[in-house]
mmCIF file of C-alpha atoms in Angstrom:
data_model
loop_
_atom_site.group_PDB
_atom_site.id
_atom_site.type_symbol
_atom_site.label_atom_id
_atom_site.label_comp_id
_atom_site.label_asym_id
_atom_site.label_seq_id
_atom_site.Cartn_x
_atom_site.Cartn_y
_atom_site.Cartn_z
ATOM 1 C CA UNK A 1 1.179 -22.336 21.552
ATOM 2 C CA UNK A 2 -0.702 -24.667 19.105
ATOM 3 C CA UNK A 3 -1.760 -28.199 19.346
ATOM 4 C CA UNK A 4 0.671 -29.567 17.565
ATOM 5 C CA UNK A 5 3.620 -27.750 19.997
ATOM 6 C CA UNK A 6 5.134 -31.242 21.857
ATOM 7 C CA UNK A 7 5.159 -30.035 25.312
ATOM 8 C CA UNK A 8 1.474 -30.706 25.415
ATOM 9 C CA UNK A 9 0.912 -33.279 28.041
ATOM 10 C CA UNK A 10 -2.706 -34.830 26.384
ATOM 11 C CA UNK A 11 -3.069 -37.582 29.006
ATOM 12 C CA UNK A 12 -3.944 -34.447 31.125
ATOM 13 C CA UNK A 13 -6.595 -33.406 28.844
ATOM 14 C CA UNK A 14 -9.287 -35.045 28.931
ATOM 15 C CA UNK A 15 -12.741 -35.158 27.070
ATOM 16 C CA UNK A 16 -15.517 -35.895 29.615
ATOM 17 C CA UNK A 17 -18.849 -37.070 29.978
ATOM 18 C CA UNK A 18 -21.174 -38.774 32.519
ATOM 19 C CA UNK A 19 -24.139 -40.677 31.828
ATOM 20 C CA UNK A 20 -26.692 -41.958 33.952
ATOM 21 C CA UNK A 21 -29.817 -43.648 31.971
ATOM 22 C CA UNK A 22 -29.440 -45.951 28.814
ATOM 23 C CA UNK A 23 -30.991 -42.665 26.970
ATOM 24 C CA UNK A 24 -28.082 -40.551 27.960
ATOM 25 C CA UNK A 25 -25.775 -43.379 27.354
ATOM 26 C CA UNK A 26 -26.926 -43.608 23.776
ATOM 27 C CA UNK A 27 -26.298 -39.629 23.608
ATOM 28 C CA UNK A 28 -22.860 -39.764 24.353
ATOM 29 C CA UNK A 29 -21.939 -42.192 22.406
ATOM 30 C CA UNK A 30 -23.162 -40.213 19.481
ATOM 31 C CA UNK A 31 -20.656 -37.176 21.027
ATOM 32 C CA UNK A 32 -17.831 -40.238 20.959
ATOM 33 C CA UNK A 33 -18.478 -41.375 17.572
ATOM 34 C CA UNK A 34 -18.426 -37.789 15.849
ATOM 35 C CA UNK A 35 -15.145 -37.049 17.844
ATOM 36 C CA UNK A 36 -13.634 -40.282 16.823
ATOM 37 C CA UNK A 37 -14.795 -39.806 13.070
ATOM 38 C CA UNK A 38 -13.007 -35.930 13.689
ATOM 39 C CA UNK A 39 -9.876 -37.138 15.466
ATOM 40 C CA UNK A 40 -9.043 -35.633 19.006
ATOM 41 C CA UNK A 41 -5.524 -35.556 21.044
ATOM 42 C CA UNK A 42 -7.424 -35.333 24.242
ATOM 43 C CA UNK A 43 -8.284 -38.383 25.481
ATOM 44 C CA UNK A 44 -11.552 -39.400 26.762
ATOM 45 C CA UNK A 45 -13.011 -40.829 29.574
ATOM 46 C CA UNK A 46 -16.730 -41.605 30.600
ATOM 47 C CA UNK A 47 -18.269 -42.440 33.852
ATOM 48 C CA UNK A 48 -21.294 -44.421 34.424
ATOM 49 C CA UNK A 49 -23.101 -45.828 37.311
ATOM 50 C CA UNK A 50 -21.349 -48.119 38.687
ATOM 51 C CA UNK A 51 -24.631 -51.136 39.062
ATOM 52 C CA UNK A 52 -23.743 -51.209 34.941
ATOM 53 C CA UNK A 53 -22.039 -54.422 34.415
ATOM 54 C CA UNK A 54 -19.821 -53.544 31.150
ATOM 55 C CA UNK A 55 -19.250 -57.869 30.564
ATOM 56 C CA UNK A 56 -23.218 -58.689 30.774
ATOM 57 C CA UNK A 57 -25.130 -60.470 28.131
ATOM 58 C CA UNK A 58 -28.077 -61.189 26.154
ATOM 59 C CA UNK A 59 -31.278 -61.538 28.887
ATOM 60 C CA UNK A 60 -28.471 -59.772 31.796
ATOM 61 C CA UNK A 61 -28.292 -56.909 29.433
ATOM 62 C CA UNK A 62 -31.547 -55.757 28.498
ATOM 63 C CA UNK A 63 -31.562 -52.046 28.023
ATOM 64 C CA UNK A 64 -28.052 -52.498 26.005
ATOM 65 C CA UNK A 65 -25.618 -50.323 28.591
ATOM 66 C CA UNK A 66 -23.091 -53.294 28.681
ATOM 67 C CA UNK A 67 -23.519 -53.247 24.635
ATOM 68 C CA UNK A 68 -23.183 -49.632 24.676
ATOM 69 C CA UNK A 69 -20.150 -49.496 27.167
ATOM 70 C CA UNK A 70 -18.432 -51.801 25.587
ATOM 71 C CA UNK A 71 -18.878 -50.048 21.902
ATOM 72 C CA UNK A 72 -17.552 -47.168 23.491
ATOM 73 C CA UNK A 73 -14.663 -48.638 24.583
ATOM 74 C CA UNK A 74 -13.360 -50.652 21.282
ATOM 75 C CA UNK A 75 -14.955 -48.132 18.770
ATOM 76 C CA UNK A 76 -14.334 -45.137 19.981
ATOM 77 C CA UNK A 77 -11.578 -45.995 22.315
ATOM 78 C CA UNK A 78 -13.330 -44.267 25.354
ATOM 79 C CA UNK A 79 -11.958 -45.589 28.784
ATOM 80 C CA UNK A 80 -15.239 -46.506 30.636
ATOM 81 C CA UNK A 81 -14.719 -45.441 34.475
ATOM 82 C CA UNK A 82 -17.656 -47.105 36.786
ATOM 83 C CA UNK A 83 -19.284 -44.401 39.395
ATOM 84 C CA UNK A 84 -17.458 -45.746 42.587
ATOM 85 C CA UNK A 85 -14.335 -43.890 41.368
ATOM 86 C CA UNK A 86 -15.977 -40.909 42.907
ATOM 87 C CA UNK A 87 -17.677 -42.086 45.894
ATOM 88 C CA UNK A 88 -15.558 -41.070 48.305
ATOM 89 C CA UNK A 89 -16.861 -37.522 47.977
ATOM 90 C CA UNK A 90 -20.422 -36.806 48.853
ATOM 91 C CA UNK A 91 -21.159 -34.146 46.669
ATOM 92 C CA UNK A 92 -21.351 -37.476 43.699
ATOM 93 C CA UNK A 93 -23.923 -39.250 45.626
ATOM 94 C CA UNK A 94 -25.882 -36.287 46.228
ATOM 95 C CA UNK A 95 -25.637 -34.908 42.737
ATOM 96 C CA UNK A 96 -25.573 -37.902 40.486
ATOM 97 C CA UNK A 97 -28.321 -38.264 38.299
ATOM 98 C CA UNK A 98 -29.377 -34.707 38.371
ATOM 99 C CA UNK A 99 -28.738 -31.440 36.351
ATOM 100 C CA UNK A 100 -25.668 -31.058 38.252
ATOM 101 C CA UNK A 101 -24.028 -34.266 37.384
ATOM 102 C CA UNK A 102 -21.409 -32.625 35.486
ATOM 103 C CA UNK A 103 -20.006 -30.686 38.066
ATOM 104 C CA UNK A 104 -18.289 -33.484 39.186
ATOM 105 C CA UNK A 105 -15.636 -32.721 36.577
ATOM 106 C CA UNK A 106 -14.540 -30.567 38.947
ATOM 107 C CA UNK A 107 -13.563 -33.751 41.148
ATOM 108 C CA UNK A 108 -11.137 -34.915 38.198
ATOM 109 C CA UNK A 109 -7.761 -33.509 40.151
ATOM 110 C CA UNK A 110 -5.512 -36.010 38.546
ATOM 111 C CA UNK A 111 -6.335 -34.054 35.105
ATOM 112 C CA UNK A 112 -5.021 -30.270 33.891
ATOM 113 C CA UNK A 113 -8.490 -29.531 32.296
ATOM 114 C CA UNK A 114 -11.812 -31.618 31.168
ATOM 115 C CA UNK A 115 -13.940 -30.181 28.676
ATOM 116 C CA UNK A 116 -17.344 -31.294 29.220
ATOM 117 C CA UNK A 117 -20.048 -31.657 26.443
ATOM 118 C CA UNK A 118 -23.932 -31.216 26.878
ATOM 119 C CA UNK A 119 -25.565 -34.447 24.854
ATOM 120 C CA UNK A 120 -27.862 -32.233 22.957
ATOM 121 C CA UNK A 121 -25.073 -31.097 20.603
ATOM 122 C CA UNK A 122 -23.209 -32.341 17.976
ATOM 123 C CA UNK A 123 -19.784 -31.958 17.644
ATOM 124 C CA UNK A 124 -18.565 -30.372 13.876
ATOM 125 C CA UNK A 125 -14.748 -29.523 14.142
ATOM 126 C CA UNK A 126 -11.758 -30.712 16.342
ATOM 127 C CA UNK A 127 -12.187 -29.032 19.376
ATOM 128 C CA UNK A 128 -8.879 -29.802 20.743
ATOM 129 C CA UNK A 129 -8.036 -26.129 20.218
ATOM 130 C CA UNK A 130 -10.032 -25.210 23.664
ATOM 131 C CA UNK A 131 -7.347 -27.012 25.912
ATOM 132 C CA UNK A 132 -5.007 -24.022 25.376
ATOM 133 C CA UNK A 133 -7.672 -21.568 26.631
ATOM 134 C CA UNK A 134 -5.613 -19.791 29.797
ATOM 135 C CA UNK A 135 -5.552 -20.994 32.685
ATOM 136 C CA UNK A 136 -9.230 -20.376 34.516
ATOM 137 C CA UNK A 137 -11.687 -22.176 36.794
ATOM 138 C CA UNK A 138 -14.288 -22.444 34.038
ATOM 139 C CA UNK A 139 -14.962 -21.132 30.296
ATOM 140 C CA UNK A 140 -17.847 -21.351 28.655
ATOM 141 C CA UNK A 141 -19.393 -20.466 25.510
ATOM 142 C CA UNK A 142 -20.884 -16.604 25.911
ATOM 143 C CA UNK A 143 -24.399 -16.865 23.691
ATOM 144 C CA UNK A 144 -26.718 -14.301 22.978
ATOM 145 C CA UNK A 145 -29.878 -15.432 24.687
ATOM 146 C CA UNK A 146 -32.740 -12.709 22.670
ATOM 147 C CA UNK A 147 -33.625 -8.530 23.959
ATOM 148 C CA UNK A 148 -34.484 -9.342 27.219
ATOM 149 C CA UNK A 149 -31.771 -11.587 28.916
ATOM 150 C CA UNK A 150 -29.486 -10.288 26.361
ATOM 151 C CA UNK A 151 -25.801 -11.981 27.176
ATOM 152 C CA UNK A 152 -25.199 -14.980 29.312
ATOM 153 C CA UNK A 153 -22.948 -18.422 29.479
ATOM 154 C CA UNK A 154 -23.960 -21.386 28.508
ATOM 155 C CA UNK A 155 -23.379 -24.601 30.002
ATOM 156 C CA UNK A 156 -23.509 -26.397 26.530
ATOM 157 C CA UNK A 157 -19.534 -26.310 26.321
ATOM 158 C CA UNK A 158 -17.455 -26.629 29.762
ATOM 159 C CA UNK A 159 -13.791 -26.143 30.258
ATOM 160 C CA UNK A 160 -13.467 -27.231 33.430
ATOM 161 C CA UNK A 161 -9.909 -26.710 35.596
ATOM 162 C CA UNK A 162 -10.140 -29.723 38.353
ATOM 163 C CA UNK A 163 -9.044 -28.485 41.754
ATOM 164 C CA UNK A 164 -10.538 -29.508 45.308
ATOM 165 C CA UNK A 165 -10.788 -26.022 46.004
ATOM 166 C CA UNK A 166 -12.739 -25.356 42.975
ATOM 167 C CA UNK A 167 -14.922 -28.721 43.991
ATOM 168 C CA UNK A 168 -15.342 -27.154 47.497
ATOM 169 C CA UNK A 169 -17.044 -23.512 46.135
ATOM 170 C CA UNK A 170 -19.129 -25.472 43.563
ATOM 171 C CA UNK A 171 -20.692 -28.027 46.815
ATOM 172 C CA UNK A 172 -21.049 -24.491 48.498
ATOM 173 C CA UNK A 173 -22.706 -22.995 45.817
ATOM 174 C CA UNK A 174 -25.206 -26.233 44.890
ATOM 175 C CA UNK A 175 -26.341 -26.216 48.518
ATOM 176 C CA UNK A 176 -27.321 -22.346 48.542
ATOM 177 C CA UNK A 177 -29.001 -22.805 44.908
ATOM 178 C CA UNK A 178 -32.741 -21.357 45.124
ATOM 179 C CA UNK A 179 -35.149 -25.278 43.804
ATOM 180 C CA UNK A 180 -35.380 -22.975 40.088
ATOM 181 C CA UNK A 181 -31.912 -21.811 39.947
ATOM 182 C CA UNK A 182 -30.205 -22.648 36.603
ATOM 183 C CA UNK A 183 -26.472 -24.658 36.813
ATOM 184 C CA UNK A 184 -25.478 -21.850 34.928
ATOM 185 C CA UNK A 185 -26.657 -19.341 37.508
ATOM 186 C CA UNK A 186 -24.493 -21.355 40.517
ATOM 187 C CA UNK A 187 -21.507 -21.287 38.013
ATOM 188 C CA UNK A 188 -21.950 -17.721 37.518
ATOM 189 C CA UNK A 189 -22.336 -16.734 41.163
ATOM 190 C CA UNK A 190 -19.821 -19.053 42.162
ATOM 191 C CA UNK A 191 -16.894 -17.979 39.806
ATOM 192 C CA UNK A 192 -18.436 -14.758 38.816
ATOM 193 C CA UNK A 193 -15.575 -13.049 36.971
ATOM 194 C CA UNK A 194 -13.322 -15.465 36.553
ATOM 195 C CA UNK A 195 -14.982 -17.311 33.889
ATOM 196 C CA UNK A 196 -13.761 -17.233 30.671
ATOM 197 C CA UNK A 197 -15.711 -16.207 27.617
ATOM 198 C CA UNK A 198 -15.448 -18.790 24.769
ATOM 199 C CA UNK A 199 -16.960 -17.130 21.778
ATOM 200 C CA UNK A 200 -20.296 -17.853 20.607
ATOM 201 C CA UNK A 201 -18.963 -18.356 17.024
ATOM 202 C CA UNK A 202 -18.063 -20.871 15.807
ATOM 203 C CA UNK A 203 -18.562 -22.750 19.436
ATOM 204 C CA UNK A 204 -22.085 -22.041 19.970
ATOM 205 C CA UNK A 205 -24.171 -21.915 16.882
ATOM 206 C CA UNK A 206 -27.560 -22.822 18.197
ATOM 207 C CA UNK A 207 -30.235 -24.558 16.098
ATOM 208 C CA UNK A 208 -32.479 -21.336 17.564
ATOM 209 C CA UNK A 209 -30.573 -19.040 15.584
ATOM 210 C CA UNK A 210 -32.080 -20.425 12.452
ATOM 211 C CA UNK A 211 -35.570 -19.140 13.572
ATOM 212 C CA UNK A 212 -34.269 -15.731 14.025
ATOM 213 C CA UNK A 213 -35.107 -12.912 11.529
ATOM 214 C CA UNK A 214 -31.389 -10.729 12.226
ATOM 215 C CA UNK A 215 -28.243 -12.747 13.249
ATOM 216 C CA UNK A 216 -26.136 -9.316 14.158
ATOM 217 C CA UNK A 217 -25.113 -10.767 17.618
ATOM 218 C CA UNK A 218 -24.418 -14.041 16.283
ATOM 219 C CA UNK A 219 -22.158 -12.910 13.247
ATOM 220 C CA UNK A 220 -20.614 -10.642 15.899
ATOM 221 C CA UNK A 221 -18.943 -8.178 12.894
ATOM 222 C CA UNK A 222 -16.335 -10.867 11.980
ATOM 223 C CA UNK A 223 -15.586 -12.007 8.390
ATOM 224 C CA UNK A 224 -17.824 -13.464 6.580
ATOM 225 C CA UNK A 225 -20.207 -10.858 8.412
ATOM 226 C CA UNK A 226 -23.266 -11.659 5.990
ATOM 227 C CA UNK A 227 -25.078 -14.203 7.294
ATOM 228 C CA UNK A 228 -25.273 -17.736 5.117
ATOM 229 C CA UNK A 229 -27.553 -21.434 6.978
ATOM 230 C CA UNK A 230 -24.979 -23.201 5.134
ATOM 231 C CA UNK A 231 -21.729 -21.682 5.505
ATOM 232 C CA UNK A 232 -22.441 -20.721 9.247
ATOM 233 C CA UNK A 233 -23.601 -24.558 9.538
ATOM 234 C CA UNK A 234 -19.898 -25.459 8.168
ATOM 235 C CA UNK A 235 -17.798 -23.282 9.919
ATOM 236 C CA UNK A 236 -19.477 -24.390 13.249
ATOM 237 C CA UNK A 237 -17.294 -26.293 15.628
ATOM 238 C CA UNK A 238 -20.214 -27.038 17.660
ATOM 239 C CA UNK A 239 -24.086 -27.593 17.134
ATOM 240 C CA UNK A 240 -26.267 -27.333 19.995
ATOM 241 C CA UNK A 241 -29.733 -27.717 20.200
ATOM 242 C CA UNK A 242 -31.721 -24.677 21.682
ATOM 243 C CA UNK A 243 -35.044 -24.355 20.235
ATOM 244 C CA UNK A 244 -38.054 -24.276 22.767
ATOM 245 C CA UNK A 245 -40.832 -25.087 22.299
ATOM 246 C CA UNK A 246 -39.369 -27.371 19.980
ATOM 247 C CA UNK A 247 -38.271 -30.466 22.178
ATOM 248 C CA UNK A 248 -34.520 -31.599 22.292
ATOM 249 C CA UNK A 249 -33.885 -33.787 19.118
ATOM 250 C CA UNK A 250 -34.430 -37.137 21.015
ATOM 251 C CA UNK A 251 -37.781 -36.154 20.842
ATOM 252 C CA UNK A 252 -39.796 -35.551 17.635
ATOM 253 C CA UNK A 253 -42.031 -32.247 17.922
ATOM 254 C CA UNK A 254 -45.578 -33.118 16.862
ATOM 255 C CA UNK A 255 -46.294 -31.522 12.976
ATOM 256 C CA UNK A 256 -48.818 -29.059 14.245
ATOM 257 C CA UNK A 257 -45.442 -27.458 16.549
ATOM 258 C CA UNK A 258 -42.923 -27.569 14.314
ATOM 259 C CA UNK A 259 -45.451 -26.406 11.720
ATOM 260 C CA UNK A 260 -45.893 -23.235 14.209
ATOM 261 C CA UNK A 261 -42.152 -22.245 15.159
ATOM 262 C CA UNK A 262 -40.158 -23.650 12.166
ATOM 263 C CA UNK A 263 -37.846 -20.729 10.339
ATOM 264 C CA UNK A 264 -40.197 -18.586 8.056
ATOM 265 C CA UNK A 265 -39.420 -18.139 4.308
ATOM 266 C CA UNK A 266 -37.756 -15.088 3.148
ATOM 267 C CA UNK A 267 -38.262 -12.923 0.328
ATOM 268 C CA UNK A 268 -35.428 -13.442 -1.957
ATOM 269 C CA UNK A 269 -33.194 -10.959 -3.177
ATOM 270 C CA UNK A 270 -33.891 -12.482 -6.589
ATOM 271 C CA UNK A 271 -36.570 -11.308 -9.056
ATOM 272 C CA UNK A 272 -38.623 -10.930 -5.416
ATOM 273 C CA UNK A 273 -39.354 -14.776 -5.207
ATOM 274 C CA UNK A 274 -38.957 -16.707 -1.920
ATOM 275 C CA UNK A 275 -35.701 -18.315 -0.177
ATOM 276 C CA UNK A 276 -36.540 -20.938 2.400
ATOM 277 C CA UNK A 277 -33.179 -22.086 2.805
ATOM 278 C CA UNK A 278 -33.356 -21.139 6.330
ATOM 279 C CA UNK A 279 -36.254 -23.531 7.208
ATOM 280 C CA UNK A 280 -34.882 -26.490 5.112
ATOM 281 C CA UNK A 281 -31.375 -26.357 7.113
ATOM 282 C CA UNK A 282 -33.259 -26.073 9.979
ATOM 283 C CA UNK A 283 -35.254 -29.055 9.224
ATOM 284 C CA UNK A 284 -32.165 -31.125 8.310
ATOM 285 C CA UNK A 285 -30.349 -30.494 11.451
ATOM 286 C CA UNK A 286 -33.049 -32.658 12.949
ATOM 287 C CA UNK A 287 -33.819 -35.305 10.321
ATOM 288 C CA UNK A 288 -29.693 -35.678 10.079
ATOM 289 C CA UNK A 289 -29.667 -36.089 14.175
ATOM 290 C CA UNK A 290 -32.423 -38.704 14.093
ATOM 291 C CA UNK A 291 -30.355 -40.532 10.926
ATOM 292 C CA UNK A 292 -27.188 -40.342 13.415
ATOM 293 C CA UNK A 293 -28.866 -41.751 16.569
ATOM 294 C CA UNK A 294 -30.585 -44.427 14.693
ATOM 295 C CA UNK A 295 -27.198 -45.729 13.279
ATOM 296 C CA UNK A 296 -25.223 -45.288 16.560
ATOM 297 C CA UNK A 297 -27.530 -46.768 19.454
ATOM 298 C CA UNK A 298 -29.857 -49.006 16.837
ATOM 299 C CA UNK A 299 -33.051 -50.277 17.466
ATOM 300 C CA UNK A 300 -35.076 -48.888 20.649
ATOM 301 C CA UNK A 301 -33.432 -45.724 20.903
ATOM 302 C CA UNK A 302 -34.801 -43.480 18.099
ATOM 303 C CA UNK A 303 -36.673 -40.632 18.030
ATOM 304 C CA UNK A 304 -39.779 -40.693 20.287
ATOM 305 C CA UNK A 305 -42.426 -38.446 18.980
ATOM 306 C CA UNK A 306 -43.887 -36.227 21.588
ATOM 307 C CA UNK A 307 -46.408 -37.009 24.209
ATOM 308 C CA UNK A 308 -48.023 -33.917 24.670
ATOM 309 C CA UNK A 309 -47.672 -29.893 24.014
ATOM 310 C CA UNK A 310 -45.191 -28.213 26.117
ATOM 311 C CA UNK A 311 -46.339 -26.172 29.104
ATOM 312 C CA UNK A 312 -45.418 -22.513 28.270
ATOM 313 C CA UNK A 313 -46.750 -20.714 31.304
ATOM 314 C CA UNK A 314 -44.021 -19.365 33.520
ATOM 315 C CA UNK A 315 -40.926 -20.311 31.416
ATOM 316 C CA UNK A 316 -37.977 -18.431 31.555
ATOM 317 C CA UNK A 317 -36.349 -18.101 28.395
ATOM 318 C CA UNK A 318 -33.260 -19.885 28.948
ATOM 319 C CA UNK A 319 -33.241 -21.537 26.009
ATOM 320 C CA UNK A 320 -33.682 -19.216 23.182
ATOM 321 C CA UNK A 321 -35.632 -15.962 22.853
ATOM 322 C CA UNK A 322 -36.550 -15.091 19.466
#
């Protein structure tokens, strides 16, 4: 079956996100605008809290959510779903708000499948193409996380199959979560082998994977197997931002960081001279996000540079090991 096969029902198939804060209101709207710009068949729905008044103006609207709800709506023809849709089950007032909060897709019964997108990516390619995954609780994108936590999901990318039972196991399994359990973790212990690998390539090229010195795992021995920053850029469906200690790209890493963990040149293959291509894409990726949430959400939502060094005692490399 393809997408363009007519027994598709799309009202069934639904792109997904939540949003809780302004900030993360602003985030998916960039996700809505770059799937607009693409095109999509599934349709797409958004749920915010529901103290957001979507008609309020001027001095009644002063962080811009009724601005940004209602841009949502007429420019990228998002239907804008207020919170108390999903108050009758407990697990959304418990969850809401926290790391979580997406789980609630799982509460979308009147829907086949949702496919849920984490705000720090951007979207590069239709990714209609994921609806026609079989039939499974979950998929997610399976990413090479570095030599010592080798392969794991990711909860970047979520296909998500709505079903009360399904919304039952994941309450069960957010109540028995250890305080530094990852979302991830619960899914995995939850649905353990039912969860369906999407391939890292081309739907989970990380901004990481620029820092790395080999890209075997990434390339995964399909053609074009050499490695190229630009032509792996283009043929990515999906861009997600994975780069600690580099903060997420709402937040801009202070020079002395990015000085210390940006890509390192390469000796060219050339006449022995130096290719930095790898650190230039890599710098774009976040000068081009910056460009894109500056001409989206406007004034008071750029970049913010950042406060203060990250804390690197303790971490567990979830993010990206290098």
């Amino acid at each position: 079956m393809t997408v363009d096969d007519n027994r598709i029902d799309w009202n069934g198939l639904q792109y997904v996100q939540f949003v809780t804060t302004p900030e993360s209101l602003c985030d998916s709207l960039m996700i809505w605008s770059k799937i607009e710009e693409i095109g999509s068949r599934g349709q797409r729905k958004m749920y915010y809290p529901s103290e957001w008044d979507i008609e309020a103006k001027g001095k009644d609207d002063p962080n811009h959510v009724s601005i940004f709800l209602r841009q949502a709506v007429k420019l990228y023809y998002v239907n804008a779903i207020p919170l108390e849709a999903l108050n009758e089950i407990t697990l959304a007032k418990s969850i809401w708000g926290g790391p979580y909060t997406n789980l609630l897709a799982f509460n979308l019964t009147q829907y086949s499948r949702v496919l849920v997108i984490d705000p720090a990516s951007v979207v590069q390619k239709n990714l209609d193409l994921l609806f026609l995954i079989p039939p499974a609780p979950i998929a997610m994108p399976f990413i090479y996380w570095g030599k010592t936590d080798r392969w794991h999901f990711s909860t970047q990318l979520m296909l998500i199959e709505p079903s009360a039972e399904y919304l039952s196991q994941v309450a069960d399994g957010i109540k028995a979560a250890g305080p530094q359990e990852y979302v991830v973790d619960t899914l995995t212990k939850v649905f353990n082998r039912k969860i369906i690998k999407i391939p890292q390539r081309p739907f989970g090229l990380s901004s990481g994977e620029y820092r790395r010195e080999t890209h075997h795992e990434y390339m995964d021995n399909r053609a074009p197997n050499k490695w190229d920053p630009d032509r792996m850029l283009k043929e990515a469906a999906i861009l997600h931002f994975s780069d600690y200690p580099i903060p997420k790209p709402w937040i801009q890493g202070s020079q002395e960081l990015v000085n210390q963990y940006m890509p390192k040149c390469r000796r060219s293959e050339w006449f022995g001279g130096t290719n930095c291509r790898h650190r230039q894409v890599w710098l774009s990726l976040y000068s081009d996000y910056a460009e894109h949430r500056h001409t989206v959400c406007g004034k008071g939502f750029e970049v913010e540079r950042q406060k203060e060094s990250p804390d690197m005692s303790g971490l567990r490399e979830r993010l990206f090991q290098l």
